[in-house]
Short mmCIF file of N, CA and C in Angstrom, two decimals:
data_model
loop_
_atom_site.label_atom_id
_atom_site.label_comp_id
_atom_site.label_asym_id
_atom_site.label_seq_id
_atom_site.Cartn_x
_atom_site.Cartn_y
_atom_site.Cartn_z
N MET A 161 -40.14 3.59 -78.72
CA MET A 161 -38.68 3.42 -78.59
C MET A 161 -38.42 2.25 -77.62
N LEU A 162 -37.67 1.37 -77.94
CA LEU A 162 -37.28 0.28 -77.11
C LEU A 162 -36.21 0.72 -76.25
N ARG A 163 -36.05 0.18 -74.99
CA ARG A 163 -34.94 0.55 -74.05
C ARG A 163 -33.72 -0.46 -74.40
N LEU A 164 -32.46 0.10 -73.89
CA LEU A 164 -31.36 -0.71 -74.12
C LEU A 164 -31.46 -1.89 -73.14
N GLY A 165 -31.01 -3.13 -73.72
CA GLY A 165 -31.09 -4.30 -73.09
C GLY A 165 -32.24 -5.13 -73.08
N GLN A 166 -33.40 -4.63 -73.68
CA GLN A 166 -34.66 -5.27 -73.78
C GLN A 166 -34.52 -6.54 -74.67
N LYS A 167 -35.14 -7.56 -74.30
CA LYS A 167 -35.14 -8.67 -75.15
C LYS A 167 -36.09 -8.53 -76.27
N VAL A 168 -35.69 -8.66 -77.42
CA VAL A 168 -36.61 -8.54 -78.54
C VAL A 168 -36.48 -9.80 -79.53
N ILE A 169 -37.40 -10.04 -80.35
CA ILE A 169 -37.45 -11.16 -81.36
C ILE A 169 -37.52 -10.47 -82.80
N ILE A 170 -36.55 -10.92 -83.60
CA ILE A 170 -36.50 -10.45 -84.91
C ILE A 170 -37.61 -11.09 -85.78
N VAL A 171 -38.64 -10.17 -86.25
CA VAL A 171 -39.79 -10.70 -87.04
C VAL A 171 -39.89 -10.58 -88.56
N GLY A 172 -38.88 -9.92 -88.76
CA GLY A 172 -38.77 -9.57 -90.35
C GLY A 172 -37.49 -9.33 -90.98
N ASP A 173 -37.18 -9.28 -92.03
CA ASP A 173 -36.08 -8.93 -92.78
C ASP A 173 -36.35 -8.07 -93.97
N SER A 174 -36.74 -6.80 -93.62
CA SER A 174 -37.23 -6.04 -94.71
C SER A 174 -36.12 -5.43 -95.78
N PHE A 175 -34.85 -5.47 -95.49
CA PHE A 175 -33.92 -4.96 -96.34
C PHE A 175 -33.11 -6.29 -96.77
N GLU A 176 -33.59 -7.41 -96.61
CA GLU A 176 -32.85 -8.62 -96.96
C GLU A 176 -31.30 -8.74 -96.70
N GLN A 177 -31.11 -8.54 -95.38
CA GLN A 177 -29.72 -8.66 -94.98
C GLN A 177 -29.36 -9.89 -94.28
N ASN A 178 -30.28 -10.91 -94.49
CA ASN A 178 -29.96 -12.23 -93.80
C ASN A 178 -29.91 -12.22 -92.25
N LEU A 179 -31.08 -11.48 -91.86
CA LEU A 179 -31.39 -11.49 -90.35
C LEU A 179 -31.78 -12.93 -90.02
N PRO A 180 -31.52 -13.37 -88.79
CA PRO A 180 -32.04 -14.58 -88.32
C PRO A 180 -33.40 -14.36 -87.72
N VAL A 181 -34.45 -14.47 -88.68
CA VAL A 181 -35.79 -14.29 -88.36
C VAL A 181 -36.24 -15.36 -87.35
N GLY A 182 -37.09 -14.80 -86.37
CA GLY A 182 -37.55 -15.73 -85.35
C GLY A 182 -36.47 -16.03 -84.08
N GLU A 183 -35.31 -15.45 -84.29
CA GLU A 183 -34.39 -15.50 -83.11
C GLU A 183 -34.49 -14.43 -82.21
N TYR A 184 -34.12 -14.53 -81.01
CA TYR A 184 -34.22 -13.44 -80.03
C TYR A 184 -32.84 -12.69 -79.99
N GLY A 185 -32.88 -11.53 -79.53
CA GLY A 185 -31.71 -10.67 -79.36
C GLY A 185 -32.00 -9.64 -78.29
N TYR A 186 -30.79 -8.82 -78.16
CA TYR A 186 -30.90 -7.78 -77.12
C TYR A 186 -30.64 -6.39 -77.71
N ILE A 187 -31.50 -5.43 -77.52
CA ILE A 187 -31.04 -4.10 -77.93
C ILE A 187 -29.68 -3.52 -77.18
N ILE A 188 -28.62 -3.29 -77.97
CA ILE A 188 -27.52 -2.84 -77.35
C ILE A 188 -27.04 -1.34 -77.62
N ALA A 189 -27.76 -0.86 -78.80
CA ALA A 189 -27.43 0.52 -79.13
C ALA A 189 -28.63 1.05 -79.84
N TYR A 190 -28.73 2.36 -79.95
CA TYR A 190 -29.54 3.08 -80.91
C TYR A 190 -28.72 3.57 -82.02
N ASP A 191 -29.18 3.65 -83.24
CA ASP A 191 -28.44 4.37 -84.25
C ASP A 191 -29.07 5.66 -84.51
N ARG A 192 -28.44 6.62 -84.10
CA ARG A 192 -28.91 7.96 -83.94
C ARG A 192 -28.58 8.83 -85.24
N ASN A 193 -28.09 8.26 -86.25
CA ASN A 193 -27.77 8.90 -87.49
C ASN A 193 -29.16 9.19 -88.26
N ALA A 194 -29.44 10.53 -88.64
CA ALA A 194 -30.69 10.66 -89.20
C ALA A 194 -30.71 10.34 -90.63
N ASP A 195 -29.58 9.97 -91.07
CA ASP A 195 -29.59 9.61 -92.58
C ASP A 195 -29.51 8.12 -92.68
N ASN A 196 -29.68 7.31 -91.75
CA ASN A 196 -29.73 5.94 -91.61
C ASN A 196 -31.14 5.33 -91.42
N VAL A 197 -31.53 4.28 -92.15
CA VAL A 197 -32.80 3.77 -91.90
C VAL A 197 -32.96 2.90 -90.67
N PHE A 198 -31.83 2.50 -90.26
CA PHE A 198 -31.71 1.41 -89.24
C PHE A 198 -31.96 2.28 -87.78
N ASP A 199 -32.73 1.72 -86.75
CA ASP A 199 -33.00 2.26 -85.56
C ASP A 199 -32.31 1.69 -84.46
N TYR A 200 -31.96 0.38 -84.43
CA TYR A 200 -31.18 -0.31 -83.44
C TYR A 200 -30.12 -1.14 -83.84
N VAL A 201 -29.18 -1.39 -82.91
CA VAL A 201 -28.22 -2.47 -83.07
C VAL A 201 -28.65 -3.50 -82.14
N VAL A 202 -28.84 -4.75 -82.74
CA VAL A 202 -29.29 -5.89 -81.90
C VAL A 202 -28.18 -6.95 -81.76
N ARG A 203 -27.89 -7.43 -80.71
CA ARG A 203 -27.07 -8.55 -80.40
C ARG A 203 -27.74 -9.80 -80.37
N VAL A 204 -27.45 -10.72 -81.32
CA VAL A 204 -28.04 -12.08 -81.36
C VAL A 204 -27.08 -13.10 -80.79
N PRO A 205 -27.28 -13.59 -79.60
CA PRO A 205 -26.34 -14.57 -78.93
C PRO A 205 -26.13 -15.93 -79.80
N LYS A 206 -27.24 -16.33 -80.41
CA LYS A 206 -27.06 -17.57 -81.08
C LYS A 206 -26.00 -17.52 -82.24
N THR A 207 -26.05 -16.41 -83.05
CA THR A 207 -25.16 -16.19 -84.21
C THR A 207 -23.98 -15.45 -83.81
N ASN A 208 -23.91 -14.95 -82.56
CA ASN A 208 -22.74 -14.18 -82.03
C ASN A 208 -22.37 -12.97 -82.82
N LYS A 209 -23.47 -12.45 -83.22
CA LYS A 209 -23.21 -11.16 -84.22
C LYS A 209 -24.04 -9.89 -83.80
N HIS A 210 -23.56 -8.81 -84.16
CA HIS A 210 -24.44 -7.62 -83.94
C HIS A 210 -25.17 -7.34 -85.31
N HIS A 211 -26.42 -6.92 -85.36
CA HIS A 211 -27.08 -6.60 -86.49
C HIS A 211 -27.80 -5.28 -86.64
N PHE A 212 -27.54 -4.43 -87.51
CA PHE A 212 -28.30 -3.09 -87.68
C PHE A 212 -29.77 -3.49 -88.01
N VAL A 213 -30.73 -2.98 -87.34
CA VAL A 213 -32.17 -3.51 -87.51
C VAL A 213 -33.08 -2.25 -87.55
N PRO A 214 -34.00 -2.06 -88.50
CA PRO A 214 -34.98 -1.09 -88.44
C PRO A 214 -36.12 -1.48 -87.39
N GLY A 215 -36.80 -0.51 -87.04
CA GLY A 215 -37.68 -0.68 -85.85
C GLY A 215 -38.84 -1.61 -86.25
N ALA A 216 -39.11 -1.66 -87.48
CA ALA A 216 -40.26 -2.56 -87.94
C ALA A 216 -39.90 -4.02 -87.91
N ASP A 217 -38.69 -4.35 -87.87
CA ASP A 217 -38.25 -5.78 -87.98
C ASP A 217 -38.09 -6.41 -86.63
N VAL A 218 -38.25 -5.73 -85.54
CA VAL A 218 -38.13 -6.30 -84.23
C VAL A 218 -39.39 -6.06 -83.33
N GLU A 219 -39.68 -6.92 -82.42
CA GLU A 219 -40.76 -6.79 -81.70
C GLU A 219 -40.52 -7.28 -80.33
N LEU A 220 -41.13 -6.69 -79.31
CA LEU A 220 -40.87 -7.17 -77.87
C LEU A 220 -41.36 -8.51 -77.67
N GLU A 221 -40.64 -9.28 -76.88
CA GLU A 221 -40.97 -10.69 -76.65
C GLU A 221 -42.40 -10.79 -75.87
N GLU A 222 -42.48 -9.71 -74.92
CA GLU A 222 -43.80 -9.70 -74.26
C GLU A 222 -45.02 -9.72 -75.14
N THR A 223 -44.86 -8.66 -76.21
CA THR A 223 -45.95 -8.36 -77.13
C THR A 223 -46.30 -9.62 -77.90
N LEU A 224 -45.24 -10.29 -78.38
CA LEU A 224 -45.48 -11.49 -79.21
C LEU A 224 -46.26 -12.65 -78.33
N LEU A 225 -45.76 -12.80 -77.14
CA LEU A 225 -46.35 -13.74 -76.21
C LEU A 225 -47.82 -13.43 -75.95
N ARG A 226 -47.97 -12.19 -75.74
CA ARG A 226 -49.52 -11.75 -75.54
C ARG A 226 -50.49 -12.01 -76.74
N GLN A 227 -49.85 -11.73 -77.92
CA GLN A 227 -50.66 -11.94 -79.25
C GLN A 227 -50.95 -13.38 -79.36
N GLU A 228 -49.86 -14.32 -79.04
CA GLU A 228 -50.06 -15.80 -79.10
C GLU A 228 -51.18 -16.29 -78.25
N ALA A 229 -51.10 -15.77 -76.96
CA ALA A 229 -52.11 -16.14 -75.93
C ALA A 229 -53.50 -15.60 -76.35
N ASP A 230 -53.63 -14.49 -77.03
CA ASP A 230 -54.82 -13.95 -77.43
C ASP A 230 -55.37 -14.90 -78.54
N ARG A 231 -54.54 -15.40 -79.46
CA ARG A 231 -54.91 -16.09 -80.52
C ARG A 231 -55.45 -17.52 -80.09
N ILE A 232 -54.64 -18.04 -79.21
CA ILE A 232 -54.98 -19.44 -78.65
C ILE A 232 -56.35 -19.34 -77.81
N GLU A 233 -56.61 -18.40 -77.13
CA GLU A 233 -57.78 -17.99 -76.42
C GLU A 233 -58.91 -17.97 -77.41
N ARG A 234 -58.71 -17.33 -78.46
CA ARG A 234 -59.79 -17.11 -79.39
C ARG A 234 -60.20 -18.46 -80.06
N GLU A 235 -59.09 -19.22 -80.48
CA GLU A 235 -59.38 -20.50 -81.11
C GLU A 235 -60.10 -21.63 -80.13
N ALA A 236 -59.72 -21.50 -78.81
CA ALA A 236 -60.39 -22.36 -77.83
C ALA A 236 -61.84 -21.83 -77.60
N LEU A 237 -62.22 -20.66 -77.68
CA LEU A 237 -63.54 -20.16 -77.60
C LEU A 237 -64.31 -20.63 -78.85
N ILE A 238 -63.73 -20.67 -79.93
CA ILE A 238 -64.38 -21.02 -81.24
C ILE A 238 -64.72 -22.54 -81.14
N ASP A 239 -63.64 -23.31 -80.62
CA ASP A 239 -63.82 -24.81 -80.56
C ASP A 239 -65.06 -25.01 -79.51
N PHE A 240 -65.01 -24.38 -78.40
CA PHE A 240 -66.11 -24.42 -77.39
C PHE A 240 -67.49 -24.11 -78.02
N ALA A 241 -67.55 -22.92 -78.83
CA ALA A 241 -68.73 -22.66 -79.39
C ALA A 241 -69.35 -23.69 -80.34
N LEU A 242 -68.42 -24.17 -81.09
CA LEU A 242 -68.84 -25.23 -82.09
C LEU A 242 -69.11 -26.60 -81.32
N ALA A 243 -68.63 -26.85 -80.27
CA ALA A 243 -68.94 -28.23 -79.61
C ALA A 243 -70.13 -28.13 -78.78
N THR A 244 -70.55 -26.99 -78.39
CA THR A 244 -71.70 -26.71 -77.59
C THR A 244 -72.90 -26.22 -78.44
N LYS A 245 -72.63 -25.97 -79.76
CA LYS A 245 -73.59 -25.36 -80.63
C LYS A 245 -74.13 -24.07 -80.26
N ASN A 246 -73.28 -23.27 -79.67
CA ASN A 246 -73.74 -22.01 -79.21
C ASN A 246 -73.42 -20.90 -80.38
N SER A 247 -74.51 -20.76 -81.13
CA SER A 247 -74.34 -19.83 -82.33
C SER A 247 -74.18 -18.35 -82.10
N ALA A 248 -74.60 -17.94 -80.89
CA ALA A 248 -74.48 -16.51 -80.41
C ALA A 248 -73.01 -16.25 -80.08
N LEU A 249 -72.34 -17.25 -79.26
CA LEU A 249 -71.03 -17.12 -78.99
C LEU A 249 -70.15 -17.04 -80.17
N PHE A 250 -70.46 -18.05 -81.13
CA PHE A 250 -69.56 -18.12 -82.39
C PHE A 250 -69.73 -16.87 -83.19
N ARG A 251 -70.94 -16.40 -83.26
CA ARG A 251 -71.03 -15.09 -84.15
C ARG A 251 -70.24 -13.98 -83.47
N ARG A 252 -70.42 -13.93 -82.21
CA ARG A 252 -69.72 -12.86 -81.37
C ARG A 252 -68.30 -12.86 -81.61
N ILE A 253 -67.65 -14.13 -81.61
CA ILE A 253 -66.21 -14.19 -81.57
C ILE A 253 -65.84 -14.05 -83.15
N MET A 254 -66.45 -14.55 -84.02
CA MET A 254 -66.15 -14.30 -85.45
C MET A 254 -66.33 -12.96 -85.97
N ASN A 255 -67.39 -12.21 -85.55
CA ASN A 255 -67.55 -10.84 -85.98
C ASN A 255 -66.81 -9.85 -85.09
N GLY A 256 -66.26 -10.32 -83.95
CA GLY A 256 -65.50 -9.33 -83.14
C GLY A 256 -66.40 -8.30 -82.40
N GLU A 257 -67.48 -8.64 -82.19
CA GLU A 257 -68.43 -7.73 -81.46
C GLU A 257 -68.09 -7.76 -80.07
N VAL A 258 -68.26 -6.63 -79.52
CA VAL A 258 -67.92 -6.41 -77.94
C VAL A 258 -69.30 -6.36 -77.27
N GLU A 259 -69.29 -7.13 -75.99
CA GLU A 259 -70.54 -7.05 -75.34
C GLU A 259 -70.95 -5.68 -74.90
N GLU A 260 -72.20 -5.40 -74.99
CA GLU A 260 -72.77 -4.12 -74.60
C GLU A 260 -72.57 -3.99 -73.01
N ALA A 261 -72.15 -2.76 -72.59
CA ALA A 261 -71.98 -2.52 -71.20
C ALA A 261 -73.41 -2.56 -70.52
N PRO A 262 -73.54 -3.16 -69.36
CA PRO A 262 -74.71 -3.25 -68.65
C PRO A 262 -75.02 -1.86 -67.90
N ALA A 263 -74.06 -1.01 -67.76
CA ALA A 263 -74.22 0.13 -67.14
C ALA A 263 -75.06 1.08 -67.91
N GLU A 264 -75.03 0.97 -69.29
CA GLU A 264 -75.83 1.88 -70.08
C GLU A 264 -77.34 1.55 -69.91
N ALA A 265 -77.64 0.20 -69.83
CA ALA A 265 -79.10 -0.23 -69.64
C ALA A 265 -79.55 0.01 -68.35
N SER A 266 -78.88 0.14 -67.37
CA SER A 266 -79.42 0.35 -65.90
C SER A 266 -79.45 1.88 -65.56
N LYS A 267 -79.36 2.77 -66.57
CA LYS A 267 -79.52 4.10 -66.04
C LYS A 267 -80.89 4.43 -65.78
N GLU A 268 -81.16 5.19 -64.61
CA GLU A 268 -82.36 5.55 -64.14
C GLU A 268 -82.92 6.70 -64.94
N VAL A 269 -84.31 6.74 -65.22
CA VAL A 269 -84.98 7.83 -65.83
C VAL A 269 -85.18 8.85 -64.76
N GLN A 270 -84.86 10.02 -65.06
CA GLN A 270 -85.09 11.30 -64.11
C GLN A 270 -86.40 11.91 -64.36
N SER A 271 -86.90 12.21 -63.39
CA SER A 271 -88.26 12.87 -63.41
C SER A 271 -88.00 14.37 -64.04
N ASN A 272 -89.16 14.98 -64.49
CA ASN A 272 -88.86 16.34 -65.07
C ASN A 272 -88.44 17.32 -63.80
N GLN A 273 -88.86 17.20 -62.74
CA GLN A 273 -88.59 18.16 -61.69
C GLN A 273 -87.02 18.01 -61.49
N ASP A 274 -86.55 16.82 -61.37
CA ASP A 274 -85.03 16.68 -61.02
C ASP A 274 -84.23 17.19 -62.21
N PHE A 275 -84.62 17.02 -63.42
CA PHE A 275 -83.99 17.55 -64.46
C PHE A 275 -83.94 19.09 -64.58
N ILE A 276 -85.01 19.77 -64.26
CA ILE A 276 -85.05 21.16 -64.10
C ILE A 276 -84.24 21.62 -62.91
N ARG A 277 -84.16 20.94 -61.88
CA ARG A 277 -83.40 21.38 -60.84
C ARG A 277 -81.88 21.32 -61.12
N GLN A 278 -81.51 20.30 -61.86
CA GLN A 278 -80.06 20.24 -62.39
C GLN A 278 -79.72 21.45 -63.21
N ILE A 279 -80.65 21.75 -64.07
CA ILE A 279 -80.46 22.81 -65.03
C ILE A 279 -80.34 24.02 -64.28
N HIS A 280 -81.13 24.42 -63.22
CA HIS A 280 -81.12 25.54 -62.57
C HIS A 280 -79.72 25.51 -61.76
N LEU A 281 -79.36 24.49 -61.22
CA LEU A 281 -77.99 24.52 -60.47
C LEU A 281 -76.88 24.76 -61.34
N LYS A 282 -76.84 24.29 -62.47
CA LYS A 282 -75.94 24.57 -63.43
C LYS A 282 -76.00 26.02 -64.03
N ALA A 283 -77.14 26.60 -63.94
CA ALA A 283 -77.26 27.87 -64.48
C ALA A 283 -76.62 28.94 -63.37
N TRP A 284 -76.73 28.62 -62.19
CA TRP A 284 -76.22 29.45 -61.11
C TRP A 284 -74.75 29.42 -61.00
N ILE A 285 -74.25 28.31 -61.38
CA ILE A 285 -72.64 28.18 -61.30
C ILE A 285 -72.11 28.90 -62.59
#
């Protein structure tokens, strides 16, 4: 649920009501009618109009900026991997593999006596 006064960008026009897609606006009201498909009333300053908008057609400006930054970072890493001929980095970026946590590899192996002590401690509790 978006808050009143938040800056949003109109990203779609699912009901073909000639919304200004790509323009920013501000949430000025909620539409609380249960029989209505529209969630918000958005004020678009450029067109000087109020629009009834479903929740799927608006997105927070911060979210869109974060997604764009992630996309640009990914493209830059791909360009770097291709320029340096780093095939491991390229495969990791393209496949979306996450690096394995080094904490899992550095676990110390317990001796049998320590393991039995832990079992006995837990059994007493």
